[in-house]
């Protein structure tokens, strides 16, 4: 048996056909930027996530950068960022000419609870990342942020469909940023992203920024850029959204299967809270000190895995920074993402479980 980490060719035939039909319709319609597919996507997501304003854009990185610029983060400002995340989270802070201040995570990769210690007189904002789909405790984070008058930009690139106390990831802070990169649990067939906000002023500014600062055609109010979503991607996302609930149910079912099959193995840490509503099961990340050996073994058995991420940001050349990042570092050395997606068969999950059990019996 060969189990790829993720093979998007496997998208089911029913969905493929629905996407082809929508593509044919869009081709006939001849609208490839803006239009009804985009406004429909924004309204669908607003009602699903209960976000007053949902503004589609070109990708998740842009969503974060637009959020920082709309809020007015700039030169001389500090922004607190977790040490373990995808590079975009810190990249955008530097693009906005501000300084990322890295803080350690907890054992599971979420911003450590003592992040308050990173606050200085220059701190203007914090970007909590709902890593792997598991939400940071937003009640606690918002209380501290309010106390210090900090802006909160949620990096919800991996947490579409996670809710805390019924409130969606991305709707707690000033702006929530989503990515619809193809490998995400709600992914397009190309690049796309979105900003969520309940603040009308911010929503208007984001809309201006992503469309060359134009209020209406040829009326440029501020210096913006082009970060519009492709109509085609919005159209595909509208089709995929119809199946999102059933895809999530499969992710949860397979997560449960992994948890049952892998529990009780000494030296193997399983993801915390993956069956809860504040985890969308985007990634199933296990941790072990023999991560690389396990990964090689699984590879030799035809099983693909991934590492999210092998190096923490403060150790990368463009972001080099001193500090105590022990948990984030441990995770980068020990974390391994197992295959988990709606196009897998239950037998494949069982095969992965069997091979992991075999590895730990041998070692
Ligand atoms: C945590 C995190 N932040 C930001 C991004 C950026 O999203 P995109 O790839 O759509 O630019 C991603 C996705 O790759 C991500 O995982």
mmCIF file of C-alpha atoms and ligand atoms in Angstrom:
data_model
loop_
_atom_site.group_PDB
_atom_site.id
_atom_site.type_symbol
_atom_site.label_atom_id
_atom_site.label_comp_id
_atom_site.label_asym_id
_atom_site.label_seq_id
_atom_site.Cartn_x
_atom_site.Cartn_y
_atom_site.Cartn_z
ATOM 1 C CA UNK A 1 0.000 0.000 0.000
ATOM 2 C CA UNK A 2 1.213 3.533 -0.780
ATOM 3 C CA UNK A 3 -0.151 6.329 1.403
ATOM 4 C CA UNK A 4 0.835 9.811 0.214
ATOM 5 C CA UNK A 5 0.809 12.636 2.743
ATOM 6 C CA UNK A 6 -1.647 14.490 0.511
ATOM 7 C CA UNK A 7 -2.473 13.829 -3.116
ATOM 8 C CA UNK A 8 -4.827 16.415 -4.555
ATOM 9 C CA UNK A 9 -5.364 14.278 -7.670
ATOM 10 C CA UNK A 10 -7.514 12.163 -5.378
ATOM 11 C CA UNK A 11 -10.267 14.798 -5.050
ATOM 12 C CA UNK A 12 -13.438 12.748 -5.459
ATOM 13 C CA UNK A 13 -15.170 12.502 -8.850
ATOM 14 C CA UNK A 14 -18.366 14.142 -7.616
ATOM 15 C CA UNK A 15 -16.462 17.232 -6.522
ATOM 16 C CA UNK A 16 -14.309 17.222 -9.657
ATOM 17 C CA UNK A 17 -17.453 17.225 -11.795
ATOM 18 C CA UNK A 18 -19.053 20.030 -9.788
ATOM 19 C CA UNK A 19 -15.860 22.086 -10.193
ATOM 20 C CA UNK A 20 -15.751 21.435 -13.940
ATOM 21 C CA UNK A 21 -19.367 22.533 -14.300
ATOM 22 C CA UNK A 22 -18.736 25.718 -12.324
ATOM 23 C CA UNK A 23 -15.654 26.407 -14.420
ATOM 24 C CA UNK A 24 -17.694 25.984 -17.620
ATOM 25 C CA UNK A 25 -20.304 28.426 -16.275
ATOM 26 C CA UNK A 26 -17.646 30.968 -15.362
ATOM 27 C CA UNK A 27 -16.052 30.642 -18.787
ATOM 28 C CA UNK A 28 -19.403 31.372 -20.407
ATOM 29 C CA UNK A 29 -19.989 34.309 -18.082
ATOM 30 C CA UNK A 30 -16.627 35.905 -18.948
ATOM 31 C CA UNK A 31 -16.033 37.604 -15.579
ATOM 32 C CA UNK A 32 -12.580 36.812 -14.217
ATOM 33 C CA UNK A 33 -12.011 39.510 -11.601
ATOM 34 C CA UNK A 34 -14.595 40.507 -8.991
ATOM 35 C CA UNK A 35 -18.237 39.730 -9.708
ATOM 36 C CA UNK A 36 -20.894 37.638 -8.045
ATOM 37 C CA UNK A 37 -18.722 34.616 -7.216
ATOM 38 C CA UNK A 38 -16.542 36.854 -5.035
ATOM 39 C CA UNK A 39 -19.410 38.610 -3.243
ATOM 40 C CA UNK A 40 -21.163 35.261 -2.774
ATOM 41 C CA UNK A 41 -18.040 33.710 -1.213
ATOM 42 C CA UNK A 42 -17.669 36.677 1.135
ATOM 43 C CA UNK A 43 -21.310 36.515 2.220
ATOM 44 C CA UNK A 44 -21.230 32.722 2.682
ATOM 45 C CA UNK A 45 -18.158 32.953 4.893
ATOM 46 C CA UNK A 46 -19.565 35.900 6.826
ATOM 47 C CA UNK A 47 -22.628 33.896 7.723
ATOM 48 C CA UNK A 48 -20.755 30.645 8.501
ATOM 49 C CA UNK A 49 -18.128 32.322 10.692
ATOM 50 C CA UNK A 50 -20.389 35.135 11.942
ATOM 51 C CA UNK A 51 -17.979 37.791 10.777
ATOM 52 C CA UNK A 52 -19.528 41.158 9.936
ATOM 53 C CA UNK A 53 -17.077 41.807 7.091
ATOM 54 C CA UNK A 54 -15.242 39.152 5.072
ATOM 55 C CA UNK A 55 -12.905 40.508 2.421
ATOM 56 C CA UNK A 56 -11.439 38.054 -0.078
ATOM 57 C CA UNK A 57 -7.887 38.660 -1.315
ATOM 58 C CA UNK A 58 -5.096 36.966 -3.246
ATOM 59 C CA UNK A 59 -3.598 34.763 -0.488
ATOM 60 C CA UNK A 60 -3.150 34.374 3.260
ATOM 61 C CA UNK A 61 0.171 36.210 3.401
ATOM 62 C CA UNK A 62 -1.405 39.244 1.759
ATOM 63 C CA UNK A 63 -4.335 39.018 4.179
ATOM 64 C CA UNK A 64 -1.894 39.396 7.082
ATOM 65 C CA UNK A 65 0.002 42.233 5.437
ATOM 66 C CA UNK A 66 -3.204 44.053 4.523
ATOM 67 C CA UNK A 67 -4.394 43.703 8.120
ATOM 68 C CA UNK A 68 -1.182 45.223 9.517
ATOM 69 C CA UNK A 69 -1.253 48.095 7.033
ATOM 70 C CA UNK A 70 -4.960 48.768 7.573
ATOM 71 C CA UNK A 71 -4.414 48.960 11.333
ATOM 72 C CA UNK A 72 -1.455 51.273 10.785
ATOM 73 C CA UNK A 73 1.405 49.122 12.071
ATOM 74 C CA UNK A 74 4.652 50.541 10.737
ATOM 75 C CA UNK A 75 8.165 51.726 11.387
ATOM 76 C CA UNK A 76 9.250 51.599 15.046
ATOM 77 C CA UNK A 77 6.429 49.271 16.097
ATOM 78 C CA UNK A 78 6.934 45.851 17.630
ATOM 79 C CA UNK A 79 4.665 42.920 16.928
ATOM 80 C CA UNK A 80 4.701 39.750 19.033
ATOM 81 C CA UNK A 81 4.890 36.587 16.923
ATOM 82 C CA UNK A 82 5.235 32.929 17.988
ATOM 83 C CA UNK A 83 8.635 31.346 17.282
ATOM 84 C CA UNK A 84 6.972 28.346 15.627
ATOM 85 C CA UNK A 85 4.807 29.178 12.626
ATOM 86 C CA UNK A 86 4.942 29.407 8.850
ATOM 87 C CA UNK A 87 7.254 32.253 7.726
ATOM 88 C CA UNK A 88 4.406 34.459 6.504
ATOM 89 C CA UNK A 89 3.500 35.459 10.066
ATOM 90 C CA UNK A 90 6.853 37.208 10.583
ATOM 91 C CA UNK A 91 7.502 38.132 6.964
ATOM 92 C CA UNK A 92 4.517 40.481 6.887
ATOM 93 C CA UNK A 93 5.665 42.320 10.005
ATOM 94 C CA UNK A 94 8.962 43.138 8.297
ATOM 95 C CA UNK A 95 7.164 44.037 5.059
ATOM 96 C CA UNK A 96 5.127 46.512 7.115
ATOM 97 C CA UNK A 97 8.524 47.902 8.324
ATOM 98 C CA UNK A 98 7.840 46.873 11.919
ATOM 99 C CA UNK A 99 9.837 44.455 14.085
ATOM 100 C CA UNK A 100 8.717 40.916 14.907
ATOM 101 C CA UNK A 101 9.414 40.018 18.543
ATOM 102 C CA UNK A 102 9.473 36.241 18.841
ATOM 103 C CA UNK A 103 8.024 34.417 21.818
ATOM 104 C CA UNK A 104 8.086 30.739 22.690
ATOM 105 C CA UNK A 105 5.084 28.461 22.268
ATOM 106 C CA UNK A 106 3.653 25.818 24.561
ATOM 107 C CA UNK A 107 4.431 22.145 23.880
ATOM 108 C CA UNK A 108 1.761 22.030 21.184
ATOM 109 C CA UNK A 109 2.974 25.060 19.235
ATOM 110 C CA UNK A 110 0.562 27.716 20.517
ATOM 111 C CA UNK A 111 1.871 31.040 21.827
ATOM 112 C CA UNK A 112 3.035 30.453 25.429
ATOM 113 C CA UNK A 113 0.677 31.838 28.083
ATOM 114 C CA UNK A 114 3.400 34.148 29.474
ATOM 115 C CA UNK A 115 3.695 36.200 26.235
ATOM 116 C CA UNK A 116 2.826 39.303 28.265
ATOM 117 C CA UNK A 117 6.539 39.385 29.226
ATOM 118 C CA UNK A 118 7.387 40.254 25.600
ATOM 119 C CA UNK A 119 5.491 43.549 25.793
ATOM 120 C CA UNK A 120 7.568 46.735 25.654
ATOM 121 C CA UNK A 121 6.652 50.393 25.182
ATOM 122 C CA UNK A 122 6.925 49.802 21.425
ATOM 123 C CA UNK A 123 4.572 46.824 21.230
ATOM 124 C CA UNK A 124 1.592 47.642 19.043
ATOM 125 C CA UNK A 125 0.183 44.259 18.133
ATOM 126 C CA UNK A 126 0.272 40.517 18.584
ATOM 127 C CA UNK A 127 -0.322 37.799 15.994
ATOM 128 C CA UNK A 128 -1.567 34.595 17.642
ATOM 129 C CA UNK A 129 -1.357 31.632 15.257
ATOM 130 C CA UNK A 130 -3.922 28.847 15.554
ATOM 131 C CA UNK A 131 -1.268 26.317 14.593
ATOM 132 C CA UNK A 132 -2.331 22.995 13.024
ATOM 133 C CA UNK A 133 -5.957 24.112 13.449
ATOM 134 C CA UNK A 134 -5.930 24.278 17.267
ATOM 135 C CA UNK A 135 -6.981 27.646 18.656
ATOM 136 C CA UNK A 136 -4.992 29.743 21.092
ATOM 137 C CA UNK A 137 -7.072 30.510 24.228
ATOM 138 C CA UNK A 138 -8.547 33.693 22.766
ATOM 139 C CA UNK A 139 -10.519 34.726 25.874
ATOM 140 C CA UNK A 140 -7.302 35.007 27.887
ATOM 141 C CA UNK A 141 -5.290 36.534 25.062
ATOM 142 C CA UNK A 142 -7.882 39.235 24.350
ATOM 143 C CA UNK A 143 -8.078 40.200 28.026
ATOM 144 C CA UNK A 144 -4.318 40.824 28.203
ATOM 145 C CA UNK A 145 -4.231 42.538 24.797
ATOM 146 C CA UNK A 146 -7.000 44.945 25.883
ATOM 147 C CA UNK A 147 -5.179 45.701 29.110
ATOM 148 C CA UNK A 148 -2.132 46.878 27.116
ATOM 149 C CA UNK A 149 -4.090 48.400 24.242
ATOM 150 C CA UNK A 150 -2.596 45.999 21.711
ATOM 151 C CA UNK A 151 -4.067 45.201 18.334
ATOM 152 C CA UNK A 152 -4.743 41.519 17.701
ATOM 153 C CA UNK A 153 -4.358 40.023 14.240
ATOM 154 C CA UNK A 154 -5.274 36.346 14.240
ATOM 155 C CA UNK A 155 -3.341 34.142 11.861
ATOM 156 C CA UNK A 156 -6.160 31.753 11.063
ATOM 157 C CA UNK A 157 -4.496 30.336 7.953
ATOM 158 C CA UNK A 158 -4.740 26.833 9.422
ATOM 159 C CA UNK A 159 -7.894 27.170 11.494
ATOM 160 C CA UNK A 160 -10.834 27.554 9.114
ATOM 161 C CA UNK A 161 -13.804 25.970 10.855
ATOM 162 C CA UNK A 162 -12.380 25.987 14.407
ATOM 163 C CA UNK A 163 -14.640 27.580 17.022
ATOM 164 C CA UNK A 164 -14.102 28.488 20.684
ATOM 165 C CA UNK A 165 -17.319 28.687 22.705
ATOM 166 C CA UNK A 166 -19.189 28.910 19.393
ATOM 167 C CA UNK A 167 -17.086 31.844 18.149
ATOM 168 C CA UNK A 168 -15.008 31.275 15.038
ATOM 169 C CA UNK A 169 -11.230 31.474 14.795
ATOM 170 C CA UNK A 170 -10.437 34.799 13.175
ATOM 171 C CA UNK A 171 -13.349 36.690 14.717
ATOM 172 C CA UNK A 172 -11.843 37.531 18.119
ATOM 173 C CA UNK A 173 -9.206 40.091 17.201
ATOM 174 C CA UNK A 174 -9.196 43.282 15.110
ATOM 175 C CA UNK A 175 -8.666 41.233 11.963
ATOM 176 C CA UNK A 176 -8.570 37.480 11.309
ATOM 177 C CA UNK A 177 -6.597 36.234 8.317
ATOM 178 C CA UNK A 178 -7.388 33.089 6.368
ATOM 179 C CA UNK A 179 -5.507 31.170 3.702
ATOM 180 C CA UNK A 180 -7.190 29.060 1.053
ATOM 181 C CA UNK A 181 -3.935 27.609 -0.263
ATOM 182 C CA UNK A 182 -4.736 24.299 -2.030
ATOM 183 C CA UNK A 183 -3.405 22.070 0.785
ATOM 184 C CA UNK A 184 -5.504 23.732 3.492
ATOM 185 C CA UNK A 185 -8.615 22.037 4.906
ATOM 186 C CA UNK A 186 -10.621 24.590 2.908
ATOM 187 C CA UNK A 187 -8.393 25.075 -0.099
ATOM 188 C CA UNK A 188 -8.874 26.591 -3.539
ATOM 189 C CA UNK A 189 -7.391 25.249 -6.786
ATOM 190 C CA UNK A 190 -4.783 27.980 -6.584
ATOM 191 C CA UNK A 191 -3.994 30.920 -4.334
ATOM 192 C CA UNK A 192 -6.589 32.768 -2.264
ATOM 193 C CA UNK A 193 -7.071 34.298 1.174
ATOM 194 C CA UNK A 194 -9.369 36.461 3.267
ATOM 195 C CA UNK A 195 -9.542 39.079 6.018
ATOM 196 C CA UNK A 196 -12.326 38.909 8.609
ATOM 197 C CA UNK A 197 -13.271 41.885 10.752
ATOM 198 C CA UNK A 198 -16.181 43.349 12.648
ATOM 199 C CA UNK A 199 -14.775 46.846 12.263
ATOM 200 C CA UNK A 200 -16.287 48.795 9.354
ATOM 201 C CA UNK A 201 -13.418 51.272 9.100
ATOM 202 C CA UNK A 202 -10.837 48.479 8.907
ATOM 203 C CA UNK A 203 -12.889 46.592 6.338
ATOM 204 C CA UNK A 204 -13.070 49.663 4.119
ATOM 205 C CA UNK A 205 -9.358 50.263 4.436
ATOM 206 C CA UNK A 206 -8.523 46.654 3.601
ATOM 207 C CA UNK A 207 -10.772 46.853 0.518
ATOM 208 C CA UNK A 208 -8.990 50.022 -0.588
ATOM 209 C CA UNK A 209 -5.503 48.621 0.039
ATOM 210 C CA UNK A 210 -6.077 45.457 -1.958
ATOM 211 C CA UNK A 211 -7.385 47.343 -4.969
ATOM 212 C CA UNK A 212 -4.756 50.041 -5.612
ATOM 213 C CA UNK A 213 -6.321 52.372 -3.058
ATOM 214 C CA UNK A 214 -9.299 52.879 -5.371
ATOM 215 C CA UNK A 215 -12.649 53.748 -3.872
ATOM 216 C CA UNK A 216 -14.198 53.531 -7.323
ATOM 217 C CA UNK A 217 -12.460 53.099 -10.655
ATOM 218 C CA UNK A 218 -9.718 55.736 -11.112
ATOM 219 C CA UNK A 219 -10.381 57.420 -7.756
ATOM 220 C CA UNK A 220 -7.228 56.516 -5.805
ATOM 221 C CA UNK A 221 -7.408 57.542 -2.151
ATOM 222 C CA UNK A 222 -4.283 55.866 -0.735
ATOM 223 C CA UNK A 223 -1.286 53.903 -2.018
ATOM 224 C CA UNK A 224 -2.504 50.353 -2.292
ATOM 225 C CA UNK A 225 -1.624 47.346 -4.398
ATOM 226 C CA UNK A 226 -3.274 44.539 -6.287
ATOM 227 C CA UNK A 227 -4.240 41.678 -4.014
ATOM 228 C CA UNK A 228 -7.606 40.815 -5.521
ATOM 229 C CA UNK A 229 -8.796 37.222 -5.503
ATOM 230 C CA UNK A 230 -9.317 35.531 -8.890
ATOM 231 C CA UNK A 231 -13.017 35.109 -9.651
ATOM 232 C CA UNK A 232 -12.269 31.526 -10.662
ATOM 233 C CA UNK A 233 -10.847 30.715 -7.219
ATOM 234 C CA UNK A 234 -13.871 32.279 -5.517
ATOM 235 C CA UNK A 235 -16.125 30.176 -7.744
ATOM 236 C CA UNK A 236 -14.233 26.980 -6.887
ATOM 237 C CA UNK A 237 -14.311 27.822 -3.183
ATOM 238 C CA UNK A 238 -18.083 28.306 -3.370
ATOM 239 C CA UNK A 239 -18.394 24.753 -4.714
ATOM 240 C CA UNK A 240 -15.957 23.286 -2.176
ATOM 241 C CA UNK A 241 -17.696 25.063 0.724
ATOM 242 C CA UNK A 242 -20.803 22.951 0.059
ATOM 243 C CA UNK A 243 -18.781 19.841 0.946
ATOM 244 C CA UNK A 244 -16.784 21.379 3.772
ATOM 245 C CA UNK A 245 -18.991 19.928 6.547
ATOM 246 C CA UNK A 246 -18.691 16.375 5.252
ATOM 247 C CA UNK A 247 -14.934 16.753 4.735
ATOM 248 C CA UNK A 248 -14.513 17.947 8.313
ATOM 249 C CA UNK A 249 -16.545 14.986 9.593
ATOM 250 C CA UNK A 250 -14.089 12.623 7.848
ATOM 251 C CA UNK A 251 -11.093 14.474 9.324
ATOM 252 C CA UNK A 252 -12.563 14.071 12.811
ATOM 253 C CA UNK A 253 -13.440 10.404 12.259
ATOM 254 C CA UNK A 254 -9.920 9.600 11.055
ATOM 255 C CA UNK A 255 -8.395 11.621 13.901
ATOM 256 C CA UNK A 256 -10.380 9.494 16.341
ATOM 257 C CA UNK A 257 -9.119 6.366 14.591
ATOM 258 C CA UNK A 258 -5.515 7.557 14.897
ATOM 259 C CA UNK A 259 -6.003 8.440 18.576
ATOM 260 C CA UNK A 260 -7.433 5.015 19.378
ATOM 261 C CA UNK A 261 -4.799 3.156 17.399
ATOM 262 C CA UNK A 262 -1.827 5.121 18.673
ATOM 263 C CA UNK A 263 -2.704 5.641 22.328
ATOM 264 C CA UNK A 264 -0.490 4.066 24.960
ATOM 265 C CA UNK A 265 2.699 3.951 22.876
ATOM 266 C CA UNK A 266 5.567 4.942 25.134
ATOM 267 C CA UNK A 267 7.521 7.913 23.841
ATOM 268 C CA UNK A 268 4.776 9.037 21.469
ATOM 269 C CA UNK A 269 2.840 12.248 22.164
ATOM 270 C CA UNK A 270 -0.523 12.615 20.425
ATOM 271 C CA UNK A 271 -2.161 15.928 19.460
ATOM 272 C CA UNK A 272 -4.127 17.551 22.259
ATOM 273 C CA UNK A 273 -7.808 18.354 21.826
ATOM 274 C CA UNK A 274 -8.034 17.353 18.172
ATOM 275 C CA UNK A 275 -11.611 16.128 18.568
ATOM 276 C CA UNK A 276 -12.754 19.377 20.225
ATOM 277 C CA UNK A 277 -14.568 22.173 18.382
ATOM 278 C CA UNK A 278 -11.590 24.514 18.738
ATOM 279 C CA UNK A 279 -9.455 22.196 16.574
ATOM 280 C CA UNK A 280 -10.340 21.648 12.930
ATOM 281 C CA UNK A 281 -7.998 18.648 12.555
ATOM 282 C CA UNK A 282 -6.119 20.392 9.765
ATOM 283 C CA UNK A 283 -2.917 18.568 10.754
ATOM 284 C CA UNK A 284 -2.487 15.480 12.943
ATOM 285 C CA UNK A 285 0.897 16.155 14.544
ATOM 286 C CA UNK A 286 2.531 13.501 16.701
ATOM 287 C CA UNK A 287 5.735 14.089 18.660
ATOM 288 C CA UNK A 288 8.595 11.724 19.380
ATOM 289 C CA UNK A 289 12.324 12.020 20.044
ATOM 290 C CA UNK A 290 12.888 9.472 17.250
ATOM 291 C CA UNK A 291 10.984 11.587 14.709
ATOM 292 C CA UNK A 292 13.511 11.320 11.873
ATOM 293 C CA UNK A 293 13.936 7.545 12.263
ATOM 294 C CA UNK A 294 10.149 7.106 12.349
ATOM 295 C CA UNK A 295 9.734 9.306 9.291
ATOM 296 C CA UNK A 296 12.344 7.290 7.371
ATOM 297 C CA UNK A 297 10.748 4.028 8.432
ATOM 298 C CA UNK A 298 7.297 5.169 7.316
ATOM 299 C CA UNK A 299 8.780 6.375 4.036
ATOM 300 C CA UNK A 300 10.334 2.948 3.472
ATOM 301 C CA UNK A 301 6.868 1.466 3.990
ATOM 302 C CA UNK A 302 5.308 3.770 1.385
ATOM 303 C CA UNK A 303 3.837 6.302 3.833
ATOM 304 C CA UNK A 304 4.334 10.019 3.260
ATOM 305 C CA UNK A 305 4.544 12.421 6.204
ATOM 306 C CA UNK A 306 5.437 16.107 6.593
ATOM 307 C CA UNK A 307 7.194 18.342 9.098
ATOM 308 C CA UNK A 308 5.494 21.584 10.100
ATOM 309 C CA UNK A 309 8.095 23.052 10.565
ATOM 310 C CA UNK A 310 11.692 21.795 10.773
ATOM 311 C CA UNK A 311 13.196 25.136 11.868
ATOM 312 C CA UNK A 312 11.892 27.851 14.152
ATOM 313 C CA UNK A 313 11.758 31.383 12.750
ATOM 314 C CA UNK A 314 14.311 33.033 15.103
ATOM 315 C CA UNK A 315 16.895 30.545 13.788
ATOM 316 C CA UNK A 316 16.317 31.466 10.154
ATOM 317 C CA UNK A 317 18.635 33.929 8.445
ATOM 318 C CA UNK A 318 16.108 36.715 7.754
ATOM 319 C CA UNK A 319 14.577 36.563 11.243
ATOM 320 C CA UNK A 320 17.606 35.715 13.403
ATOM 321 C CA UNK A 321 16.794 36.583 17.007
ATOM 322 C CA UNK A 322 17.917 35.534 20.498
ATOM 323 C CA UNK A 323 15.578 34.226 23.157
ATOM 324 C CA UNK A 324 14.333 31.158 24.940
ATOM 325 C CA UNK A 325 12.374 29.096 22.444
ATOM 326 C CA UNK A 326 12.679 25.693 24.048
ATOM 327 C CA UNK A 327 9.170 24.390 23.353
ATOM 328 C CA UNK A 328 9.081 25.675 19.787
ATOM 329 C CA UNK A 329 12.509 24.133 19.215
ATOM 330 C CA UNK A 330 11.431 20.792 20.659
ATOM 331 C CA UNK A 331 8.406 20.757 18.401
ATOM 332 C CA UNK A 332 10.544 21.488 15.338
ATOM 333 C CA UNK A 333 12.756 18.499 16.259
ATOM 334 C CA UNK A 334 9.990 16.126 17.347
ATOM 335 C CA UNK A 335 6.825 16.984 15.399
ATOM 336 C CA UNK A 336 5.603 14.812 12.529
ATOM 337 C CA UNK A 337 2.382 15.354 10.575
ATOM 338 C CA UNK A 338 0.611 12.154 9.575
ATOM 339 C CA UNK A 339 -1.498 11.861 6.424
ATOM 340 C CA UNK A 340 -5.023 13.114 7.158
ATOM 341 C CA UNK A 341 -7.435 14.291 4.509
ATOM 342 C CA UNK A 342 -10.922 13.515 3.238
ATOM 343 C CA UNK A 343 -9.629 11.608 0.195
ATOM 344 C CA UNK A 344 -8.040 8.866 2.261
ATOM 345 C CA UNK A 345 -9.584 5.478 3.004
ATOM 346 C CA UNK A 346 -9.991 4.178 6.580
ATOM 347 C CA UNK A 347 -7.727 1.236 5.656
ATOM 348 C CA UNK A 348 -4.935 3.671 4.909
ATOM 349 C CA UNK A 349 -5.235 5.192 8.379
ATOM 350 C CA UNK A 350 -5.106 1.666 9.825
ATOM 351 C CA UNK A 351 -2.013 0.909 7.745
ATOM 352 C CA UNK A 352 -0.254 4.032 9.080
ATOM 353 C CA UNK A 353 -1.204 3.030 12.652
ATOM 354 C CA UNK A 354 0.086 -0.519 12.117
ATOM 355 C CA UNK A 355 3.426 0.725 10.779
ATOM 356 C CA UNK A 356 3.880 3.192 13.639
ATOM 357 C CA UNK A 357 3.132 0.441 16.165
ATOM 358 C CA UNK A 358 5.613 -1.806 14.370
ATOM 359 C CA UNK A 359 8.302 0.921 14.521
ATOM 360 C CA UNK A 360 7.938 1.406 18.276
ATOM 361 C CA UNK A 361 7.911 -2.354 18.932
ATOM 362 C CA UNK A 362 11.199 -2.706 17.045
ATOM 363 C CA UNK A 363 12.930 0.223 18.711
HETATM 364 C C1 LIG B 1 0.275 29.806 9.728
HETATM 365 C C2 LIG B 1 0.214 30.342 8.327
HETATM 366 N N1 LIG B 1 0.231 31.671 8.142
HETATM 367 C C3 LIG B 1 0.152 32.220 6.917
HETATM 368 C C4 LIG B 1 0.067 31.438 5.788
HETATM 369 C C5 LIG B 1 0.089 32.104 4.452
HETATM 370 O O1 LIG B 1 -0.940 31.746 3.594
HETATM 371 P P1 LIG B 1 -0.693 31.723 2.010
HETATM 372 O O2 LIG B 1 0.131 30.536 1.691
HETATM 373 O O3 LIG B 1 -2.089 31.628 1.457
HETATM 374 O O4 LIG B 1 -0.037 32.983 1.635
HETATM 375 C C6 LIG B 1 0.025 30.034 5.928
HETATM 376 C C7 LIG B 1 -0.148 29.134 4.783
HETATM 377 O O5 LIG B 1 0.709 28.632 4.158
HETATM 378 C C8 LIG B 1 0.129 29.474 7.230
HETATM 379 O O6 LIG B 1 0.106 28.160 7.417
#
